[in-house]
Amino acid sequence: MALSSREILSQAPVVPVLVIEDVNDAVPLAKALVAGGLRVLEITLRSAAAEESIQRIIAEVPDAITGAGTVINARQMERMAEIKCAFAVSPGHSAGLLAAAKETGVPLLPGAGTASEIMNLLDHGYDVLKFFPAEQQGGVSMLKALGGPLPQVTFCPTGGVSLANLADYIALPNIITVGGSWVAPKDAVKAGDWAKITKLAQEATDKVAALRRG
Ligand code: 3PG
């Protein structure tokens, strides 16, 4: 039985949001992040190398929990099911995407940013949602406000989250984890500086652990 998105995200101090341009970077990048304590990886379908990168990570980095990001339609959802992605993330949601998630059984983290979007997803049975784009939509204060009328919903905020504002997000009661690209900067990936990426991942892992200990 596949893990639910809640079970997957609860294992993630931070979810790295990755845009992989060169398929040869996929495995060393995933290994560097796992070495720094970040096992749950979101590889976005925004580059030509994305699909093969996901396949290679699934095959060669068994400690990673490998998901696809920027999954925006049924066709992509079906393809992610075929290649056995552990989960899928979308910046939003549509009827077609939700139907494909149900049909394929791939755990989906659908995106929402407003009360109406959240209510629509609750109607479809989703109570763990991506809050996107987090900073641009009001960030921590918006999540606090949404937690009043909609306390049953748990969010993974993504978009503008970094080490600088991580503490404010982690302190919220309606957060399961956060997503962000800061743990895998493009220049470090391009340079193959895997040690730097492990260091950034470990820094995020340690910070979240310290914040959760209080
Ligand atoms: C994205 O989809 O690009 C993510 O939200 C990552 O945002 P970030 O680059 O601001 O972390």
GROMACS .gro file of C-alpha atoms and ligand atoms in nm:
model
  225
    1MET     CA    1   0.000   0.000   0.000
    2ALA     CA    2   0.144   0.337  -0.104
    3LEU     CA    3   0.219   0.592   0.165
    4SER     CA    4  -0.025   0.883   0.181
    5SER     CA    5   0.096   1.236   0.117
    6ARG     CA    6   0.061   1.302   0.491
    7GLU     CA    7   0.284   1.003   0.574
    8ILE     CA    8   0.540   1.110   0.315
    9LEU     CA    9   0.552   1.477   0.411
   10SER     CA   10   0.573   1.402   0.782
   11GLN     CA   11   0.914   1.246   0.707
   12ALA     CA   12   1.042   1.566   0.545
   13PRO     CA   13   1.208   1.844   0.745
   14VAL     CA   14   1.200   2.035   0.415
   15VAL     CA   15   1.100   1.922   0.065
   16PRO     CA   16   1.364   2.031  -0.188
   17VAL     CA   17   1.195   2.165  -0.501
   18LEU     CA   18   1.428   2.068  -0.785
   19VAL     CA   19   1.457   2.176  -1.147
   20ILE     CA   20   1.705   1.934  -1.303
   21GLU     CA   21   1.841   2.049  -1.638
   22ASP     CA   22   2.104   1.776  -1.690
   23VAL     CA   23   1.997   1.419  -1.628
   24ASN     CA   24   2.352   1.335  -1.516
   25ASP     CA   25   2.302   1.562  -1.214
   26ALA     CA   26   1.996   1.372  -1.092
   27VAL     CA   27   2.156   1.089  -0.893
   28PRO     CA   28   2.443   1.286  -0.731
   29LEU     CA   29   2.201   1.566  -0.642
   30ALA     CA   30   1.954   1.324  -0.482
   31LYS     CA   31   2.235   1.150  -0.294
   32ALA     CA   32   2.368   1.485  -0.167
   33LEU     CA   33   2.025   1.584  -0.034
   34VAL     CA   34   1.963   1.244   0.127
   35ALA     CA   35   2.307   1.266   0.292
   36GLY     CA   36   2.193   1.596   0.445
   37GLY     CA   37   1.876   1.441   0.588
   38LEU     CA   38   1.632   1.538   0.310
   39ARG     CA   39   1.481   1.219   0.170
   40VAL     CA   40   1.156   1.348   0.026
   41LEU     CA   41   1.237   1.504  -0.310
   42GLU     CA   42   1.017   1.696  -0.553
   43ILE     CA   43   1.152   1.694  -0.907
   44THR     CA   44   0.953   1.943  -1.109
   45LEU     CA   45   0.833   1.859  -1.459
   46ARG     CA   46   0.968   2.190  -1.583
   47SER     CA   47   1.270   2.065  -1.769
   48ALA     CA   48   1.325   1.819  -2.049
   49ALA     CA   49   1.541   1.611  -1.816
   50ALA     CA   50   1.276   1.578  -1.543
   51GLU     CA   51   1.118   1.245  -1.629
   52GLU     CA   52   1.442   1.056  -1.684
   53SER     CA   53   1.586   1.220  -1.373
   54ILE     CA   54   1.296   1.085  -1.167
   55GLN     CA   55   1.342   0.738  -1.314
   56ARG     CA   56   1.714   0.736  -1.239
   57ILE     CA   57   1.664   0.856  -0.881
   58ILE     CA   58   1.397   0.592  -0.818
   59ALA     CA   59   1.631   0.323  -0.955
   60GLU     CA   60   1.956   0.438  -0.796
   61VAL     CA   61   1.871   0.623  -0.475
   62PRO     CA   62   1.639   0.388  -0.285
   63ASP     CA   63   1.662   0.597   0.034
   64ALA     CA   64   1.492   0.887  -0.140
   65ILE     CA   65   1.115   0.920  -0.157
   66THR     CA   66   1.090   1.052  -0.509
   67GLY     CA   67   0.799   1.262  -0.627
   68ALA     CA   68   0.716   1.483  -0.920
   69GLY     CA   69   0.634   1.852  -0.898
   70THR     CA   70   0.452   2.087  -1.134
   71VAL     CA   71   0.214   1.807  -1.231
   72ILE     CA   72  -0.061   2.012  -1.389
   73ASN     CA   73  -0.279   1.775  -1.593
   74ALA     CA   74  -0.414   1.421  -1.614
   75ARG     CA   75  -0.167   1.311  -1.879
   76GLN     CA   76   0.131   1.400  -1.660
   77MET     CA   77  -0.033   1.235  -1.360
   78GLU     CA   78  -0.082   0.912  -1.556
   79ARG     CA   79   0.278   0.917  -1.673
   80MET     CA   80   0.402   0.968  -1.317
   81ALA     CA   81   0.198   0.664  -1.213
   82GLU     CA   82   0.361   0.460  -1.492
   83ILE     CA   83   0.711   0.548  -1.377
   84LYS     CA   84   0.613   0.481  -1.015
   85CYS     CA   85   0.656   0.821  -0.858
   86ALA     CA   86   0.597   0.808  -0.484
   87PHE     CA   87   0.386   1.123  -0.495
   88ALA     CA   88   0.291   1.419  -0.711
   89VAL     CA   89   0.272   1.789  -0.633
   90SER     CA   90   0.074   2.051  -0.822
   91PRO     CA   91   0.078   2.429  -0.790
   92GLY     CA   92  -0.302   2.419  -0.813
   93HIS     CA   93  -0.573   2.173  -0.905
   94SER     CA   94  -0.823   2.101  -1.178
   95ALA     CA   95  -1.105   1.853  -1.221
   96GLY     CA   96  -0.894   1.649  -1.466
   97LEU     CA   97  -0.594   1.634  -1.236
   98LEU     CA   98  -0.801   1.528  -0.934
   99ALA     CA   99  -0.975   1.258  -1.139
  100ALA     CA  100  -0.640   1.124  -1.260
  101ALA     CA  101  -0.504   1.119  -0.905
  102LYS     CA  102  -0.804   0.915  -0.795
  103GLU     CA  103  -0.776   0.684  -1.092
  104THR     CA  104  -0.401   0.620  -1.060
  105GLY     CA  105  -0.380   0.621  -0.679
  106VAL     CA  106  -0.061   0.834  -0.683
  107PRO     CA  107  -0.068   1.044  -0.363
  108LEU     CA  108  -0.127   1.404  -0.470
  109LEU     CA  109  -0.037   1.724  -0.287
  110PRO     CA  110  -0.265   1.969  -0.467
  111GLY     CA  111  -0.212   2.343  -0.448
  112ALA     CA  112  -0.446   2.604  -0.305
  113GLY     CA  113  -0.416   2.964  -0.198
  114THR     CA  114  -0.763   3.084  -0.105
  115ALA     CA  115  -1.044   2.968   0.124
  116SER     CA  116  -1.260   2.870  -0.174
  117GLU     CA  117  -0.984   2.662  -0.332
  118ILE     CA  118  -0.921   2.492   0.000
  119MET     CA  119  -1.292   2.418   0.043
  120ASN     CA  120  -1.307   2.271  -0.305
  121LEU     CA  121  -1.019   2.036  -0.218
  122LEU     CA  122  -1.179   1.942   0.114
  123ASP     CA  123  -1.487   1.839  -0.087
  124HIS     CA  124  -1.258   1.608  -0.285
  125GLY     CA  125  -1.116   1.456   0.032
  126TYR     CA  126  -0.787   1.646   0.050
  127ASP     CA  127  -0.682   1.795   0.383
  128VAL     CA  128  -0.304   1.816   0.321
  129LEU     CA  129  -0.240   2.091   0.066
  130LYS     CA  130   0.041   2.286  -0.092
  131PHE     CA  131   0.004   2.656  -0.012
  132PHE     CA  132   0.144   2.823  -0.320
  133PRO     CA  133   0.298   3.070  -0.382
  134ALA     CA  134   0.339   3.107  -0.009
  135GLU     CA  135   0.518   3.438   0.042
  136GLN     CA  136   0.339   3.611  -0.243
  137GLN     CA  137  -0.001   3.506  -0.106
  138GLY     CA  138   0.051   3.643   0.243
  139GLY     CA  139   0.284   3.381   0.390
  140VAL     CA  140   0.269   3.320   0.761
  141SER     CA  141  -0.008   3.573   0.833
  142MET     CA  142  -0.232   3.424   0.561
  143LEU     CA  143  -0.178   3.072   0.697
  144LYS     CA  144  -0.265   3.193   1.047
  145ALA     CA  145  -0.582   3.354   0.913
  146LEU     CA  146  -0.682   3.040   0.718
  147GLY     CA  147  -0.624   2.827   1.029
  148GLY     CA  148  -0.912   3.006   1.203
  149PRO     CA  149  -1.205   2.886   0.990
  150LEU     CA  150  -1.023   2.586   0.837
  151PRO     CA  151  -0.824   2.425   1.122
  152GLN     CA  152  -0.864   2.076   0.976
  153VAL     CA  153  -0.631   2.159   0.686
  154THR     CA  154  -0.253   2.111   0.700
  155PHE     CA  155  -0.026   2.292   0.456
  156CYS     CA  156   0.310   2.259   0.290
  157PRO     CA  157   0.394   2.620   0.202
  158THR     CA  158   0.620   2.663  -0.098
  159GLY     CA  159   0.739   2.972  -0.281
  160GLY     CA  160   0.972   3.220  -0.115
  161VAL     CA  161   1.045   2.997   0.184
  162SER     CA  162   1.410   3.000   0.292
  163LEU     CA  163   1.632   2.955   0.593
  164ALA     CA  164   1.555   3.319   0.683
  165ASN     CA  165   1.180   3.269   0.735
  166LEU     CA  166   1.173   2.895   0.808
  167ALA     CA  167   1.125   2.943   1.182
  168ASP     CA  168   0.808   3.149   1.135
  169TYR     CA  169   0.653   2.880   0.915
  170ILE     CA  170   0.754   2.584   1.133
  171ALA     CA  171   0.599   2.756   1.437
  172LEU     CA  172   0.253   2.742   1.276
  173PRO     CA  173   0.022   2.464   1.398
  174ASN     CA  174  -0.120   2.403   1.049
  175ILE     CA  175   0.210   2.324   0.876
  176ILE     CA  176   0.330   1.971   0.800
  177THR     CA  177   0.656   2.080   0.632
  178VAL     CA  178   0.776   2.343   0.386
  179GLY     CA  179   0.910   2.321   0.031
  180GLY     CA  180   1.184   2.525  -0.127
  181SER     CA  181   1.459   2.543  -0.382
  182TRP     CA  182   1.716   2.711  -0.156
  183VAL     CA  183   1.875   2.380  -0.053
  184ALA     CA  184   1.982   2.310  -0.412
  185PRO     CA  185   2.094   2.638  -0.570
  186LYS     CA  186   2.130   2.628  -0.947
  187ASP     CA  187   2.494   2.740  -0.944
  188ALA     CA  188   2.592   2.463  -0.701
  189VAL     CA  189   2.415   2.202  -0.914
  190LYS     CA  190   2.580   2.335  -1.228
  191ALA     CA  191   2.922   2.325  -1.061
  192GLY     CA  192   2.860   1.974  -0.924
  193ASP     CA  193   2.924   2.108  -0.575
  194TRP     CA  194   2.745   1.822  -0.400
  195ALA     CA  195   2.923   1.889  -0.071
  196LYS     CA  196   2.770   2.236  -0.062
  197ILE     CA  197   2.423   2.091  -0.124
  198THR     CA  198   2.466   1.833   0.154
  199LYS     CA  199   2.572   2.118   0.384
  200LEU     CA  200   2.265   2.327   0.295
  201ALA     CA  201   2.039   2.024   0.340
  202GLN     CA  202   2.193   1.939   0.676
  203GLU     CA  203   2.158   2.301   0.788
  204ALA     CA  204   1.786   2.291   0.704
  205THR     CA  205   1.742   1.948   0.867
  206ASP     CA  206   1.914   2.062   1.187
  207LYS     CA  207   1.723   2.388   1.201
  208VAL     CA  208   1.385   2.217   1.166
  209ALA     CA  209   1.480   1.957   1.430
  210ALA     CA  210   1.585   2.233   1.671
  211LEU     CA  211   1.267   2.433   1.606
  212ARG     CA  212   1.047   2.125   1.656
  213ARG     CA  213   1.224   2.046   1.987
  214GLY     CA  214   1.130   2.402   2.088
  2153PG     C1  215   0.838   2.647  -0.706
  2153PG     O1  216   0.741   2.586  -0.745
  2153PG     O2  217   0.916   2.708  -0.781
  2153PG     C2  218   0.860   2.640  -0.562
  2153PG     O3  219   0.754   2.701  -0.502
  2153PG     C3  220   0.992   2.686  -0.517
  2153PG     O4  221   0.989   2.817  -0.480
  2153PG     P1  222   1.123   2.884  -0.429
  2153PG     O5  223   1.219   2.881  -0.542
  2153PG     O6  224   1.080   3.025  -0.392
  2153PG     O7  225   1.170   2.805  -0.311
   0.00000   0.00000   0.00000
